[in-house]
CSV table of C-alpha atoms in Angstrom, one decimal:
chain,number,residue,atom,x,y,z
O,274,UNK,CA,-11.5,17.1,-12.1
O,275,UNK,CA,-13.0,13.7,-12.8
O,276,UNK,CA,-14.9,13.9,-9.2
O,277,UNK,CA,-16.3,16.9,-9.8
O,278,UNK,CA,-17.5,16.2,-12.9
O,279,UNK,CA,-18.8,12.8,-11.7
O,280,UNK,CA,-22.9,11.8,-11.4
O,281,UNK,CA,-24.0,11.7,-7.7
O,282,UNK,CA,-25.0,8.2,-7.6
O,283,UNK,CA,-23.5,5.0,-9.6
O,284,UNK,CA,-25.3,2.9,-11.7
O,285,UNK,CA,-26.4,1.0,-9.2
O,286,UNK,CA,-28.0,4.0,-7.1
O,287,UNK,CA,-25.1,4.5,-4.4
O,288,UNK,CA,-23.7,7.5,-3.5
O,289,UNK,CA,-20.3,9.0,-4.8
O,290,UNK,CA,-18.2,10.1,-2.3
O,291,UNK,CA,-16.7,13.4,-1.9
O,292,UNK,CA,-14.7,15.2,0.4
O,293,UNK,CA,-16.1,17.0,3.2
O,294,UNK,CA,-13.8,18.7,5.9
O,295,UNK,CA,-10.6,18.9,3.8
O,296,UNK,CA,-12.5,19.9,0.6
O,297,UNK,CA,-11.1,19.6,-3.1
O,298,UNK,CA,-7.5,19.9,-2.9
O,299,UNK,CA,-4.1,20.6,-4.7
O,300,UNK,CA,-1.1,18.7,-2.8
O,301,UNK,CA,1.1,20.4,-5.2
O,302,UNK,CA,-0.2,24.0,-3.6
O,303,UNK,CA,2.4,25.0,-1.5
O,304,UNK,CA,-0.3,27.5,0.0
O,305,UNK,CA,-1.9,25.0,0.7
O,306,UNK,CA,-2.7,23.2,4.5
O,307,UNK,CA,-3.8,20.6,3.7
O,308,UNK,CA,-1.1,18.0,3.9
O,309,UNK,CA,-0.9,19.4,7.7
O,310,UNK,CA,-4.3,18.5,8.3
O,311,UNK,CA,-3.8,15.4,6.8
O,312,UNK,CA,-1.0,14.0,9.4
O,313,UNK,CA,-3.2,15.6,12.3
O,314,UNK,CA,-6.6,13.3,11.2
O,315,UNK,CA,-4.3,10.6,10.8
O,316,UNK,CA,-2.3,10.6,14.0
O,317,UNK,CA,-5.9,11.3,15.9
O,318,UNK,CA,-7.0,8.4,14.3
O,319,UNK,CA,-4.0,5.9,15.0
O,320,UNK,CA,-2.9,5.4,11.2
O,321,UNK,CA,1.0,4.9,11.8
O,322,UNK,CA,2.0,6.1,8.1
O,323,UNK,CA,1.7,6.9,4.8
O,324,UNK,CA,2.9,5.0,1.7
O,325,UNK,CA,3.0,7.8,-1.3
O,326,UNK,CA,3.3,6.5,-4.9
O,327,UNK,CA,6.9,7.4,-6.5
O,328,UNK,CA,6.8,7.2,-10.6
O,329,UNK,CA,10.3,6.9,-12.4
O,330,UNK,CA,9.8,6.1,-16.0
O,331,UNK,CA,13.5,6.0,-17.0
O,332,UNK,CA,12.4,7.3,-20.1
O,333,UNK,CA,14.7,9.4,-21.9
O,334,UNK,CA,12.5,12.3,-22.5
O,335,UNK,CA,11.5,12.7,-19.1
O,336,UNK,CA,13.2,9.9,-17.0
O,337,UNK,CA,11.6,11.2,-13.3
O,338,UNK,CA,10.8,12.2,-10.9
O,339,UNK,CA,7.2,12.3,-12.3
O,340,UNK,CA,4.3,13.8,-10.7
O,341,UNK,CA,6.5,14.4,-7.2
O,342,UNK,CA,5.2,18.0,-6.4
O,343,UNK,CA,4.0,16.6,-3.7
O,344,UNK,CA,6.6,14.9,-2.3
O,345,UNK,CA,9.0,17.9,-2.9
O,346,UNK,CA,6.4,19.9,-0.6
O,347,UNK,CA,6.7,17.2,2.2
O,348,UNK,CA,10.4,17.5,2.2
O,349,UNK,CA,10.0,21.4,2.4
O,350,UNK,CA,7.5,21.7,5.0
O,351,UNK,CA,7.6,18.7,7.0
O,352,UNK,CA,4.1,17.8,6.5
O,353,UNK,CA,2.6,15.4,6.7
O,354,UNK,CA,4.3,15.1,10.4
O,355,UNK,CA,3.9,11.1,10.0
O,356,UNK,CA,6.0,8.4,9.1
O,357,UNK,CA,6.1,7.3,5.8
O,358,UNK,CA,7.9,5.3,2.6
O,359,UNK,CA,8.4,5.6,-0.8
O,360,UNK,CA,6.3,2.8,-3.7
O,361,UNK,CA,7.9,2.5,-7.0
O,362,UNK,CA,4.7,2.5,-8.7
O,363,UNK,CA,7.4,1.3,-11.9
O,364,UNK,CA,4.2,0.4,-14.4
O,365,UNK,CA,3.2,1.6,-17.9
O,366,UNK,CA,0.3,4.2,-17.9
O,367,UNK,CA,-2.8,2.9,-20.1
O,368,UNK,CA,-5.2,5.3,-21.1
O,369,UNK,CA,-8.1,3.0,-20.0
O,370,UNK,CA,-8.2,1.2,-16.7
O,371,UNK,CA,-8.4,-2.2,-17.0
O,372,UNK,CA,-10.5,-2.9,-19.8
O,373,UNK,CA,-11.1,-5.4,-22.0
O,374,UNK,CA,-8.9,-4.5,-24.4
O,375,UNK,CA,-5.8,-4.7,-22.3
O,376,UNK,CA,-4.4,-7.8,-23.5
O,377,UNK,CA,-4.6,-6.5,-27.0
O,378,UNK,CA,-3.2,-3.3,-26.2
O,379,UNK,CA,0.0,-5.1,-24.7
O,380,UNK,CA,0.3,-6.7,-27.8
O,381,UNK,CA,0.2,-3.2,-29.7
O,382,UNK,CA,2.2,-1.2,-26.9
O,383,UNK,CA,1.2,2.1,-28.9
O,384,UNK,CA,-2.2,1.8,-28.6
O,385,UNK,CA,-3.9,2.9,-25.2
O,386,UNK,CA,-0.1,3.4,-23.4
O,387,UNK,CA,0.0,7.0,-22.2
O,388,UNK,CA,3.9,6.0,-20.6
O,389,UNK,CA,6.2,3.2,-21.0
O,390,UNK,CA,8.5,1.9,-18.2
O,391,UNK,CA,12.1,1.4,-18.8
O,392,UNK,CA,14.5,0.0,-16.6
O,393,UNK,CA,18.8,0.7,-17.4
O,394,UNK,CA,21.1,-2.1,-18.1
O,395,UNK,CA,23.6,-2.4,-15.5
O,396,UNK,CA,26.5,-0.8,-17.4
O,397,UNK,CA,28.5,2.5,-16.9
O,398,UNK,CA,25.6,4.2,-18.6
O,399,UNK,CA,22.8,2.6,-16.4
O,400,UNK,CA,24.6,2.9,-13.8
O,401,UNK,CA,25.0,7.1,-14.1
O,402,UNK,CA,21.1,7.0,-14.6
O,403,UNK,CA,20.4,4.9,-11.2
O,404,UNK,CA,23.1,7.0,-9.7
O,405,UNK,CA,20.3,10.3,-10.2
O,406,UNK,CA,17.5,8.4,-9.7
O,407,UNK,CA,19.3,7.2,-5.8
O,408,UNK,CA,20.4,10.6,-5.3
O,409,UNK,CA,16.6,12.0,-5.4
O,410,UNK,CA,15.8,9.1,-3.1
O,411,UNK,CA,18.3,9.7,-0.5
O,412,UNK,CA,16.6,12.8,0.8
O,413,UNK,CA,13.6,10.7,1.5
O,414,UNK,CA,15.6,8.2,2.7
O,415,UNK,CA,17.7,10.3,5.0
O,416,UNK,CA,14.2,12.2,6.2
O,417,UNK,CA,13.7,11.9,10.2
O,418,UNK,CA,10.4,10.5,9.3
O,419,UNK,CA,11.3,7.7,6.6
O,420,UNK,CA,10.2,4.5,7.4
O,421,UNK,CA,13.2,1.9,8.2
O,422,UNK,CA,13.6,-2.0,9.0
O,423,UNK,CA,16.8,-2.5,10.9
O,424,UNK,CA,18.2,0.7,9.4
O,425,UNK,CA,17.2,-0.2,5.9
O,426,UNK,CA,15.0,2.3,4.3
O,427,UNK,CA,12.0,0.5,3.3
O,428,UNK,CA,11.1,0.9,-0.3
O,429,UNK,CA,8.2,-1.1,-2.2
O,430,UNK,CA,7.5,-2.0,-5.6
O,431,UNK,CA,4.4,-2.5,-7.6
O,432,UNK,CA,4.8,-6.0,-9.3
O,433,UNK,CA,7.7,-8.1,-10.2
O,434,UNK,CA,9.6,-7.0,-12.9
O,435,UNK,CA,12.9,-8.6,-13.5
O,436,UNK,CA,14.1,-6.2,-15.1
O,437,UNK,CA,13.8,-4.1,-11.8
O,438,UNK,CA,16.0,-6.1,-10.0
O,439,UNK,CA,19.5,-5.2,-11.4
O,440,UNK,CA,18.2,-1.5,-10.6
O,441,UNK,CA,16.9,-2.1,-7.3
O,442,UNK,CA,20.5,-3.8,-6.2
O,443,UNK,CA,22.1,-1.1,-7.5
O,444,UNK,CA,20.1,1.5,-4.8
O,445,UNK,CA,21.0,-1.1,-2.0
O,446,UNK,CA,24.8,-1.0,-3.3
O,447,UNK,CA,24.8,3.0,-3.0
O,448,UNK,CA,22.6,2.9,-0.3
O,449,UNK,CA,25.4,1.2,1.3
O,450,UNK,CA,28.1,3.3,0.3
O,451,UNK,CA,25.3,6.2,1.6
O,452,UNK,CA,25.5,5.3,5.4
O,453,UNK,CA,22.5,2.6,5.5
O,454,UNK,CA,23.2,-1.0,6.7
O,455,UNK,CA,21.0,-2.0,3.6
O,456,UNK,CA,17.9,-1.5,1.9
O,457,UNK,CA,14.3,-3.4,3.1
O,458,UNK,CA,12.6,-4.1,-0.3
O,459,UNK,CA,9.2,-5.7,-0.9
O,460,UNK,CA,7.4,-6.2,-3.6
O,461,UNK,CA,3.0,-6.3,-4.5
O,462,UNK,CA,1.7,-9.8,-5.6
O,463,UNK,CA,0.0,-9.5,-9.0
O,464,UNK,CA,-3.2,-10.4,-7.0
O,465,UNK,CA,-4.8,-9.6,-3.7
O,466,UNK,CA,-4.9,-13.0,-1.1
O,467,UNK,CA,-8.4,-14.5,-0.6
O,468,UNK,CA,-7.3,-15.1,3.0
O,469,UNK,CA,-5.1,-14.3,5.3
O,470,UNK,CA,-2.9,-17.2,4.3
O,471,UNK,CA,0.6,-16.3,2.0
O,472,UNK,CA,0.9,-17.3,-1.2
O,473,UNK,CA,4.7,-17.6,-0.7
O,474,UNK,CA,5.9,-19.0,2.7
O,475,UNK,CA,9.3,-17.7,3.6
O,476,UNK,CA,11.1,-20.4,2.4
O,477,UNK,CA,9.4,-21.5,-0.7
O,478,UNK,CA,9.8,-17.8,-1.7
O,479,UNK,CA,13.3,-18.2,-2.4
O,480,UNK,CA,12.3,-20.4,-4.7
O,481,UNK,CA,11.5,-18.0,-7.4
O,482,UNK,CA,14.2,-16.3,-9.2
O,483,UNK,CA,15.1,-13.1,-8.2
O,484,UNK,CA,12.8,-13.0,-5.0
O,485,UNK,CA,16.5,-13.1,-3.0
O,486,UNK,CA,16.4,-9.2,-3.5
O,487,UNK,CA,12.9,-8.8,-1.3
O,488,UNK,CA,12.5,-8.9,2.3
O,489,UNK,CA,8.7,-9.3,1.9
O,490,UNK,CA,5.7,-9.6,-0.6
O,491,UNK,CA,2.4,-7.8,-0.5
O,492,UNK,CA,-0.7,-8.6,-0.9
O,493,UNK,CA,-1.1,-5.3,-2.7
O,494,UNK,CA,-4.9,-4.2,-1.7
O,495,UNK,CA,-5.8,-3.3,-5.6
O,496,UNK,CA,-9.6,-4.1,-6.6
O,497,UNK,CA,-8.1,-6.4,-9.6
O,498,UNK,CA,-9.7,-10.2,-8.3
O,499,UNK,CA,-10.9,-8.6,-4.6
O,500,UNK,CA,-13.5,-10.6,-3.4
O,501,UNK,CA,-16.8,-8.6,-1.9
O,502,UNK,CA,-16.1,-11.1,1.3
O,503,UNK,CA,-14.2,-9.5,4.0
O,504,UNK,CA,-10.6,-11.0,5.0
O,505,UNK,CA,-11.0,-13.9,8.1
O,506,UNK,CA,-8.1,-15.1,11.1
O,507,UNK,CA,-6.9,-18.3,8.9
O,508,UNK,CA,-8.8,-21.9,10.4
O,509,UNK,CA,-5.1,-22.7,11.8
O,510,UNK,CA,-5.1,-19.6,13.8
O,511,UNK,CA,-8.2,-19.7,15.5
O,512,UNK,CA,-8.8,-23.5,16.5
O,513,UNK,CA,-7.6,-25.8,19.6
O,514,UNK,CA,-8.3,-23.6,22.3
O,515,UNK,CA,-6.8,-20.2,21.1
O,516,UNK,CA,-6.4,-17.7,23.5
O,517,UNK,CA,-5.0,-14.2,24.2
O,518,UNK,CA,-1.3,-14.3,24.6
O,519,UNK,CA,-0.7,-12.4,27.7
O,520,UNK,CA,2.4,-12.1,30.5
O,521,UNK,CA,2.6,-15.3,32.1
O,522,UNK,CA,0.3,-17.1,28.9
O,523,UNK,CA,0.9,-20.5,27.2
O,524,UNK,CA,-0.7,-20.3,23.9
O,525,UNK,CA,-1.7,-24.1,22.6
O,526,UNK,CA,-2.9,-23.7,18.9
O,527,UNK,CA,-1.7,-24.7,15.3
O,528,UNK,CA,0.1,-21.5,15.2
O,529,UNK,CA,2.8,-22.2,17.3
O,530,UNK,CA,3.8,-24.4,14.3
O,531,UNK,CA,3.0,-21.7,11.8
O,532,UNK,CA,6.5,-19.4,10.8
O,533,UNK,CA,5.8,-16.3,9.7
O,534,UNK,CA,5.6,-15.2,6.3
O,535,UNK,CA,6.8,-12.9,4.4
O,536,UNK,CA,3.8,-11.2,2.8
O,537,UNK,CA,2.4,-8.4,4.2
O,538,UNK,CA,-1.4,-7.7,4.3
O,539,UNK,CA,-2.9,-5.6,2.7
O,540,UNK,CA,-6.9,-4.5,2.0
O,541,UNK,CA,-9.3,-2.0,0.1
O,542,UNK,CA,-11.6,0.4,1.4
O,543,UNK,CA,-14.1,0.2,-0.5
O,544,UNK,CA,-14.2,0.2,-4.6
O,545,UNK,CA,-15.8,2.7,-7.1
O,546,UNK,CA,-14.3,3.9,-10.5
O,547,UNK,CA,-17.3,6.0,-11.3
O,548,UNK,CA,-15.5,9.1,-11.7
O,549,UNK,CA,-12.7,7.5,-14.0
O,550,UNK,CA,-14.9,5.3,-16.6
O,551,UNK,CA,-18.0,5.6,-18.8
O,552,UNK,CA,-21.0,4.9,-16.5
O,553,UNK,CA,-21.6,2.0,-17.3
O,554,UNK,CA,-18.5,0.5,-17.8
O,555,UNK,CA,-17.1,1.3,-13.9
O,556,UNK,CA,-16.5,-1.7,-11.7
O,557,UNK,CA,-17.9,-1.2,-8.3
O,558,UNK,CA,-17.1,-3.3,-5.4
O,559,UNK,CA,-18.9,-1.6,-2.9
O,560,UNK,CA,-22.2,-1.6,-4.4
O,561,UNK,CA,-24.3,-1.4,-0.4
O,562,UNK,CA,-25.5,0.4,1.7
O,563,UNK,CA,-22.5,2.6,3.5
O,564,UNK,CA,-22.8,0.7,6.6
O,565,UNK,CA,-22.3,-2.2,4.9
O,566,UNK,CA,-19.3,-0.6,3.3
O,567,UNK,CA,-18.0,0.3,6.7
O,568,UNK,CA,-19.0,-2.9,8.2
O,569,UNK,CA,-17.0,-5.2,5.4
O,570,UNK,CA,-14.3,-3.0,6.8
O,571,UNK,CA,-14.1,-3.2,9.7
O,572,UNK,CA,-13.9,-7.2,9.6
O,573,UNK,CA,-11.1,-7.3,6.8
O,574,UNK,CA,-8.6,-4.7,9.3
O,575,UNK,CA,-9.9,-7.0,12.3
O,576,UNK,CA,-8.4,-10.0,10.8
O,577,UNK,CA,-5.8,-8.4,9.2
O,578,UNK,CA,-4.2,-7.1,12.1
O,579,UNK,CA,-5.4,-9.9,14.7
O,580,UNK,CA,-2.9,-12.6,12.2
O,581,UNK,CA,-0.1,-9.8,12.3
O,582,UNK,CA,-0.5,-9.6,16.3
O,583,UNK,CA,-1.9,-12.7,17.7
O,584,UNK,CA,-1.3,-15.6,14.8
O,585,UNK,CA,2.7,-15.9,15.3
O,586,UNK,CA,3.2,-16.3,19.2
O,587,UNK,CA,6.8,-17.9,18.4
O,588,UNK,CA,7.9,-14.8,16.7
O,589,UNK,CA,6.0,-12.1,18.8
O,590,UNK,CA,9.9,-10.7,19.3
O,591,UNK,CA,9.5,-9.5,16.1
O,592,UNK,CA,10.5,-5.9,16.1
O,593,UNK,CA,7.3,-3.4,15.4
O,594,UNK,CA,8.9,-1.6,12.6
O,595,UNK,CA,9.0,-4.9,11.0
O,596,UNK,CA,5.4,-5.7,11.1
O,597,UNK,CA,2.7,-4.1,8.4
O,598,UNK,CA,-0.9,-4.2,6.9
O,599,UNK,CA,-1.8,-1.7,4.2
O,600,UNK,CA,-4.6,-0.4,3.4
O,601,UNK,CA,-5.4,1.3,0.4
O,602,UNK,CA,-6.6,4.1,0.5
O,603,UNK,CA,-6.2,7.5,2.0
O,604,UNK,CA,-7.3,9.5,-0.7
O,605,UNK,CA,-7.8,7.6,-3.7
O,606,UNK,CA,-11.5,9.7,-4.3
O,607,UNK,CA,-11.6,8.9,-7.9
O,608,UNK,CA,-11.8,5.1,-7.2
O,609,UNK,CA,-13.4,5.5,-4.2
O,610,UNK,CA,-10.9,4.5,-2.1
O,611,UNK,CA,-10.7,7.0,0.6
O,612,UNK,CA,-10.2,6.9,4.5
O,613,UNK,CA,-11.0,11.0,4.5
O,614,UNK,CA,-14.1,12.1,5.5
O,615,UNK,CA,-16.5,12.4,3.1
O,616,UNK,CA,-20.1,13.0,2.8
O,617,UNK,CA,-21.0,9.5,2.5
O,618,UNK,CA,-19.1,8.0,5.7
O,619,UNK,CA,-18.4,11.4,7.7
O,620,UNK,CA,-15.2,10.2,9.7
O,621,UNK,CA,-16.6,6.2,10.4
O,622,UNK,CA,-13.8,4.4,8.2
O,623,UNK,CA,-11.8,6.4,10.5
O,624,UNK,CA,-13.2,5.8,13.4
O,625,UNK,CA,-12.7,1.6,12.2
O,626,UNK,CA,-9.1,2.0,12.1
O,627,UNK,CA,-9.4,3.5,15.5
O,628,UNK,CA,-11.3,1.3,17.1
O,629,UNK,CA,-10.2,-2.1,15.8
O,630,UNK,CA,-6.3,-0.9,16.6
O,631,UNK,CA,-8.1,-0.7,20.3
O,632,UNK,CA,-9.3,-4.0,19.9
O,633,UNK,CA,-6.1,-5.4,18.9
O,634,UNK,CA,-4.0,-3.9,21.8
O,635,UNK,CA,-6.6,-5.1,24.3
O,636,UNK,CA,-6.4,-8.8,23.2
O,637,UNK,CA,-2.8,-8.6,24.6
O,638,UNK,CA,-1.5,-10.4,21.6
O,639,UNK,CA,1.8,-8.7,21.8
O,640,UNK,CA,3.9,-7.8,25.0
């Protein structure tokens, strides 16, 4: 286990965290409690849902699902009790995280690549293959718990490929002939925002082919180009005399002009690869104090869920299901990316998403 086996500080003399009241775990171990436990902390601390990584290579020696232990347990025991949906994490596997010999690697696929991608053509072979890969989905889809737009199960993908597309028209074509009105799609920008601003307004983003199949980007909250600054209410939300929109309330700012787009938030916890990468080569975005860790925070789900509540009083209609900010991560300990408690931040980045979603509801953004 590369945690285990990682130093206690960084290089730059921060701790590592580890985990504290759930311990070291299996989520394959059907023994195990743990994935109960994990619902419970999440539902006491107000996170609506989980997002769980879903790998289907399409490659002929073993096509997927891969690495879905899991999500097999969830299915069987009903824990986590907590919404969730399904990201097509549809991405080769390198055997060194982003380092500087990526580009040349992509240039020599066989060097560094644990696992290619593949996606079918849309012929009577492709479509047999899509036709198993859909069939595993449906039971998620069809889960009481599965998150849904409208209906439509949501399901996310990584990065553009367009070579994903054909596939992920022929899910919402069965998904169709499977009961559901449709399938919600979205898809992760190659690059998180540096503000809360889209780089794709709703309609320029049907400007770039294939984008038609999504309902929404994200600003996928991956450490690749993250800034150390936390996220801030865009300039034309906050100015000309901005105020809570309550009952009764005129709101008079910029934003009334402002449609809303179609990316969805998203933001890191913190940042740490220790446990992944020679010592000196890990990148570390949350080289502070943990205060400062929780702080930064704070300040980036603040904003984040402020724009998605109070930015957009035209469209405060909008139906809840319909509305998201991601953040990344619940567990992600070897990047340390984690919202469990740990021995670093005890329950605190927790208690954030607590007590900002508090803050939100009281600024009576939303009816």
């Amino acid at each position: 286990d590369s945690l285990r086996a990682a130093p206690g500080l960084n290089r730059l003399g921060y701790p590592i965290p580890r985990p504290t009241e759930l311990g070291y775990y299996d989520l394959s171990d059907a023994r195990s409690d743990v994935l109960r436990r994990q619902g419970e902390l999440a539902k006491e601390y107000q996170i609506d849902g989980f997002v769980y990584h879903h790998y289907w290579f399409y490659d002929e020696h073993h096509p997927g699902p891969n690495l879905a232990a899991p999500l097999e347990l969830l299915l069987q025991s009903g824990y986590p009790d907590l919404p969730f949906c399904l990201h097509w994490a549809a991405m080769k596997w390198n055997n060194n995280w982003q380092s500087s010999g990526l580009k040349e690697r992509e240039q020599h696929p066989k060097d560094g690549v644990l696992q290619l991608q593949f996606f079918p053509d849309i012929d009577e072979e492709g479509k047999k293959k899509i036709k198993i890969h859909y069939n595993w989905l449906r039971r998620f889809f069809h889960h009481k718990n599965y998150i849904k737009v409208k209906g439509q199960p949501v399901f996310m993908l990584y990065q553009k490929k367009p070579a994903a597309i054909p596939v992920l028209e022929e899910i919402r074509r069965l998904a169709k002939e499977d009961g559901f009105p449709g399938m919600y799609f979205t898809v992760g920008l190659s690059r998180p925002h540096e503000h809360l601003q889209s780089f794709f307004p709703y309609r320029s983003i049907r400007k770039f082919k294939g984008y038609s199949t999504y309902n929404k980007t994200v600003a996928y909250p991956g450490p690749s180009g993250w800034s150390n600054r936390s996220l801030e209410v865009p300039e034309w939300c906050t100015r000309h005399n901005v105020k809570p929109f309550g009952k009764g309330d005129t709101l008079h700012s910029n934003s009334n002009t402002k449609k809303r787009t179609v990316e969805i938030p998203g933001i890191i916890v913190s940042f740490d690869n220790t446990p992944r990468r020679p010592f000196e080569e890990a990148r570390i975005l949350s080289g502070t104090k943990s205060e400062n860790v929780v702080k930064a925070f704070y300040h980036s789900l603040k904003a984040s869920l402020h724009y998605e509540a109070c930015c957009f009083p035209e469209e405060r209609e909008t139906p809840p299901e319909d509305r998201f900010v991601l953040v990344n991560s619940w567990n992600e300990w070897a990047e340390g990316m984690a919202l469990e408690p740990s021995d670093v931040y005890g329950r605190s980045l927790l208690k954030t998403v607590r007590d900002v979603k508090m803050e939100i509801f009281k600024e009576e953004c939303r009816e």
